[in-house]
Amino acid sequence: MTDAELEAAIREYQEWVAENYPLDITLEGIPVDISTRLKRTAGKVSHIRGSDNVKRIRYAKKAYQKWGWEKFAETIRHELIHVHTIQNHQTGGHGRLFKAKVPDLDTTRHCESFASDDAKYKLFCTGCGTKVAEYFKKCKTVKNPDRYRSKCCKESLRVETQ
């Protein structure tokens, strides 16, 4: 599916969800973008904090490519919950208002990783070898793994670079 076809399918599905699920949203004037750069999130609603103004909704093309339409449709419903909470309560995030809508839209509160192959740094427990984290950029945990402990064995961490 080309980006234009995917965008059209998303728009059509968003309209269908808005009509068939318990959401009070207006999608008119909200641009939909297909992103090749999103790696940590499958979708993102940009808005002006403290207002009901949604600027755009971005979706990760790689998430669609990895998961297929059925799972990707969950992401679309997830992002429309954000639109609902922003337009009706002037708040984003995954808090109480968001959590209350998740069962109604048959989606999840957080999405699973779809770009872990692209993670540059992987952290492992030195005790049992379990992968405990992945990072796309160098951060304090990657720079100083000896200062942190794994949740599984309470052992130090080992970094592998891809």
mmCIF file of C-alpha atoms in Angstrom:
data_model
loop_
_atom_site.group_PDB
_atom_site.id
_atom_site.type_symbol
_atom_site.label_atom_id
_atom_site.label_comp_id
_atom_site.label_asym_id
_atom_site.label_seq_id
_atom_site.Cartn_x
_atom_site.Cartn_y
_atom_site.Cartn_z
ATOM 1 C CA MET A 1 0.000 0.000 0.000
ATOM 2 C CA THR A 2 1.389 3.425 -0.911
ATOM 3 C CA ASP A 3 1.490 6.244 1.640
ATOM 4 C CA ALA A 4 -1.439 7.953 -0.109
ATOM 5 C CA GLU A 5 -3.499 4.741 -0.048
ATOM 6 C CA LEU A 6 -2.649 4.127 3.618
ATOM 7 C CA GLU A 7 -3.579 7.705 4.504
ATOM 8 C CA ALA A 8 -6.914 7.355 2.672
ATOM 9 C CA ALA A 9 -7.631 4.045 4.447
ATOM 10 C CA ILE A 10 -6.826 5.619 7.826
ATOM 11 C CA ARG A 11 -9.093 8.609 7.167
ATOM 12 C CA GLU A 12 -11.941 6.334 6.093
ATOM 13 C CA TYR A 13 -11.497 4.106 9.135
ATOM 14 C CA GLN A 14 -11.270 7.119 11.496
ATOM 15 C CA GLU A 15 -14.615 8.379 10.165
ATOM 16 C CA TRP A 16 -16.142 4.924 10.591
ATOM 17 C CA VAL A 17 -14.864 4.688 14.195
ATOM 18 C CA ALA A 18 -16.183 8.187 14.984
ATOM 19 C CA GLU A 19 -19.657 7.123 13.809
ATOM 20 C CA ASN A 20 -19.737 3.626 15.315
ATOM 21 C CA TYR A 21 -17.976 3.936 18.683
ATOM 22 C CA PRO A 22 -18.884 6.050 21.737
ATOM 23 C CA LEU A 23 -16.670 9.036 20.943
ATOM 24 C CA ASP A 24 -17.516 12.711 20.814
ATOM 25 C CA ILE A 25 -14.947 13.948 18.279
ATOM 26 C CA THR A 26 -14.619 16.174 15.240
ATOM 27 C CA LEU A 27 -12.078 15.008 12.681
ATOM 28 C CA GLU A 28 -12.660 17.792 10.172
ATOM 29 C CA GLY A 29 -9.515 19.812 9.583
ATOM 30 C CA ILE A 30 -7.180 17.402 11.408
ATOM 31 C CA PRO A 31 -4.367 16.347 9.065
ATOM 32 C CA VAL A 32 -3.229 12.713 8.985
ATOM 33 C CA ASP A 33 0.462 12.076 8.320
ATOM 34 C CA ILE A 34 2.262 8.832 7.556
ATOM 35 C CA SER A 35 5.693 8.894 9.192
ATOM 36 C CA THR A 36 8.759 6.858 8.318
ATOM 37 C CA ARG A 37 10.609 8.327 11.317
ATOM 38 C CA LEU A 38 8.393 7.257 14.236
ATOM 39 C CA LYS A 39 10.062 4.314 15.993
ATOM 40 C CA ARG A 40 8.932 4.323 19.599
ATOM 41 C CA THR A 41 5.266 5.043 19.067
ATOM 42 C CA ALA A 42 2.859 3.723 16.445
ATOM 43 C CA GLY A 43 0.783 6.898 16.504
ATOM 44 C CA LYS A 44 0.983 10.399 17.900
ATOM 45 C CA VAL A 45 -1.600 13.144 18.344
ATOM 46 C CA SER A 46 -0.100 16.639 18.349
ATOM 47 C CA HIS A 47 -2.107 19.280 20.167
ATOM 48 C CA ILE A 48 -1.848 22.604 21.924
ATOM 49 C CA ARG A 49 -1.637 21.900 25.664
ATOM 50 C CA GLY A 50 -4.575 23.089 27.718
ATOM 51 C CA SER A 51 -6.806 23.558 24.682
ATOM 52 C CA ASP A 52 -9.078 21.419 22.537
ATOM 53 C CA ASN A 53 -7.000 22.141 19.420
ATOM 54 C CA VAL A 54 -5.668 18.967 17.766
ATOM 55 C CA LYS A 55 -2.996 19.938 15.227
ATOM 56 C CA ARG A 56 -2.442 16.566 13.527
ATOM 57 C CA ILE A 57 -2.318 12.792 13.919
ATOM 58 C CA ARG A 58 0.804 10.921 12.809
ATOM 59 C CA TYR A 59 1.004 7.180 12.236
ATOM 60 C CA ALA A 60 4.136 5.054 11.865
ATOM 61 C CA LYS A 61 4.296 3.352 8.501
ATOM 62 C CA LYS A 62 6.610 0.715 9.950
ATOM 63 C CA ALA A 63 3.951 -0.287 12.515
ATOM 64 C CA TYR A 64 1.463 -0.916 9.710
ATOM 65 C CA GLN A 65 4.067 -2.859 7.743
ATOM 66 C CA LYS A 66 4.980 -5.048 10.703
ATOM 67 C CA TRP A 67 1.512 -5.647 12.181
ATOM 68 C CA GLY A 68 -0.878 -5.512 9.227
ATOM 69 C CA TRP A 69 -4.240 -3.749 9.193
ATOM 70 C CA GLU A 70 -6.059 -5.512 12.078
ATOM 71 C CA LYS A 71 -3.511 -4.621 14.755
ATOM 72 C CA PHE A 72 -2.819 -1.235 13.188
ATOM 73 C CA ALA A 73 -6.556 -0.450 13.422
ATOM 74 C CA GLU A 74 -6.207 -0.771 17.224
ATOM 75 C CA THR A 75 -3.625 2.012 17.060
ATOM 76 C CA ILE A 76 -6.035 4.216 15.101
ATOM 77 C CA ARG A 77 -8.740 3.680 17.750
ATOM 78 C CA HIS A 78 -6.142 4.376 20.468
ATOM 79 C CA GLU A 79 -5.206 7.702 18.864
ATOM 80 C CA LEU A 80 -8.877 8.654 18.502
ATOM 81 C CA ILE A 81 -9.264 8.264 22.280
ATOM 82 C CA HIS A 82 -6.545 10.921 22.579
ATOM 83 C CA VAL A 83 -8.505 13.147 20.190
ATOM 84 C CA HIS A 84 -11.616 12.593 22.357
ATOM 85 C CA THR A 85 -9.881 13.511 25.638
ATOM 86 C CA ILE A 86 -8.207 16.556 24.071
ATOM 87 C CA GLN A 87 -11.352 17.896 22.400
ATOM 88 C CA ASN A 88 -13.616 17.245 25.401
ATOM 89 C CA HIS A 89 -11.321 17.612 28.418
ATOM 90 C CA GLN A 90 -8.309 19.590 27.084
ATOM 91 C CA THR A 91 -5.908 16.866 28.263
ATOM 92 C CA GLY A 92 -3.761 14.223 26.575
ATOM 93 C CA GLY A 93 -1.858 11.306 28.057
ATOM 94 C CA HIS A 94 -2.911 7.864 29.237
ATOM 95 C CA GLY A 95 -4.515 8.843 32.538
ATOM 96 C CA ARG A 96 -7.933 8.215 34.093
ATOM 97 C CA LEU A 97 -10.005 9.680 31.235
ATOM 98 C CA PHE A 98 -8.065 7.774 28.598
ATOM 99 C CA LYS A 99 -8.122 4.514 30.556
ATOM 100 C CA ALA A 100 -11.909 4.697 30.940
ATOM 101 C CA LYS A 101 -12.383 4.739 27.136
ATOM 102 C CA VAL A 102 -9.992 1.860 26.285
ATOM 103 C CA PRO A 103 -12.523 -1.007 26.765
ATOM 104 C CA ASP A 104 -15.208 0.868 24.784
ATOM 105 C CA LEU A 105 -12.914 1.060 21.750
ATOM 106 C CA ASP A 106 -11.464 -2.445 22.037
ATOM 107 C CA THR A 107 -7.875 -1.231 22.050
ATOM 108 C CA THR A 108 -4.915 -1.085 24.423
ATOM 109 C CA ARG A 109 -3.540 1.609 26.674
ATOM 110 C CA HIS A 110 0.037 1.153 25.396
ATOM 111 C CA CYS A 111 1.302 -0.444 22.195
ATOM 112 C CA GLU A 112 3.944 -3.093 21.860
ATOM 113 C CA SER A 113 7.243 -2.313 20.179
ATOM 114 C CA PHE A 114 7.355 -2.598 16.414
ATOM 115 C CA ALA A 115 10.838 -1.222 15.714
ATOM 116 C CA SER A 116 13.001 -3.126 18.185
ATOM 117 C CA ASP A 117 15.165 -4.274 15.260
ATOM 118 C CA ASP A 118 16.202 -0.634 14.862
ATOM 119 C CA ALA A 119 17.286 -0.195 18.502
ATOM 120 C CA LYS A 120 20.957 0.702 18.574
ATOM 121 C CA TYR A 121 21.532 -0.258 22.222
ATOM 122 C CA LYS A 122 20.212 -3.326 24.027
ATOM 123 C CA LEU A 123 20.632 -3.853 27.767
ATOM 124 C CA PHE A 124 20.855 -7.306 29.312
ATOM 125 C CA CYS A 125 20.877 -8.601 32.894
ATOM 126 C CA THR A 126 24.351 -9.939 33.754
ATOM 127 C CA GLY A 127 22.736 -12.481 36.090
ATOM 128 C CA CYS A 128 20.361 -14.345 33.770
ATOM 129 C CA GLY A 129 20.995 -12.764 30.370
ATOM 130 C CA THR A 130 17.431 -11.460 29.942
ATOM 131 C CA LYS A 131 17.024 -8.434 27.667
ATOM 132 C CA VAL A 132 15.733 -5.682 29.944
ATOM 133 C CA ALA A 133 15.640 -2.608 27.683
ATOM 134 C CA GLU A 134 16.250 -1.212 24.207
ATOM 135 C CA TYR A 135 17.277 2.308 23.291
ATOM 136 C CA PHE A 136 17.518 4.128 19.988
ATOM 137 C CA LYS A 137 19.794 6.855 21.355
ATOM 138 C CA LYS A 138 22.605 7.005 23.879
ATOM 139 C CA CYS A 139 21.200 7.869 27.313
ATOM 140 C CA LYS A 140 22.457 7.833 30.899
ATOM 141 C CA THR A 141 21.563 4.153 31.323
ATOM 142 C CA VAL A 142 23.535 3.212 28.207
ATOM 143 C CA LYS A 143 26.481 5.396 29.221
ATOM 144 C CA ASN A 144 26.605 4.075 32.813
ATOM 145 C CA PRO A 145 24.986 0.627 32.940
ATOM 146 C CA ASP A 146 26.914 -0.271 36.118
ATOM 147 C CA ARG A 147 24.857 2.303 38.058
ATOM 148 C CA TYR A 148 21.612 0.418 37.334
ATOM 149 C CA ARG A 149 20.224 -3.000 38.264
ATOM 150 C CA SER A 150 17.885 -5.368 36.472
ATOM 151 C CA LYS A 151 14.418 -5.955 37.885
ATOM 152 C CA CYS A 152 14.689 -9.721 37.377
ATOM 153 C CA CYS A 153 17.882 -10.537 39.334
ATOM 154 C CA LYS A 154 18.908 -7.174 40.778
ATOM 155 C CA GLU A 155 22.203 -7.604 38.898
ATOM 156 C CA SER A 156 24.177 -5.055 36.891
ATOM 157 C CA LEU A 157 23.455 -4.413 33.219
ATOM 158 C CA ARG A 158 25.459 -5.175 30.089
ATOM 159 C CA VAL A 159 25.120 -3.073 26.919
ATOM 160 C CA GLU A 160 25.303 -4.506 23.410
ATOM 161 C CA THR A 161 25.539 -2.186 20.433
ATOM 162 C CA GLN A 162 23.955 -3.109 17.155
#
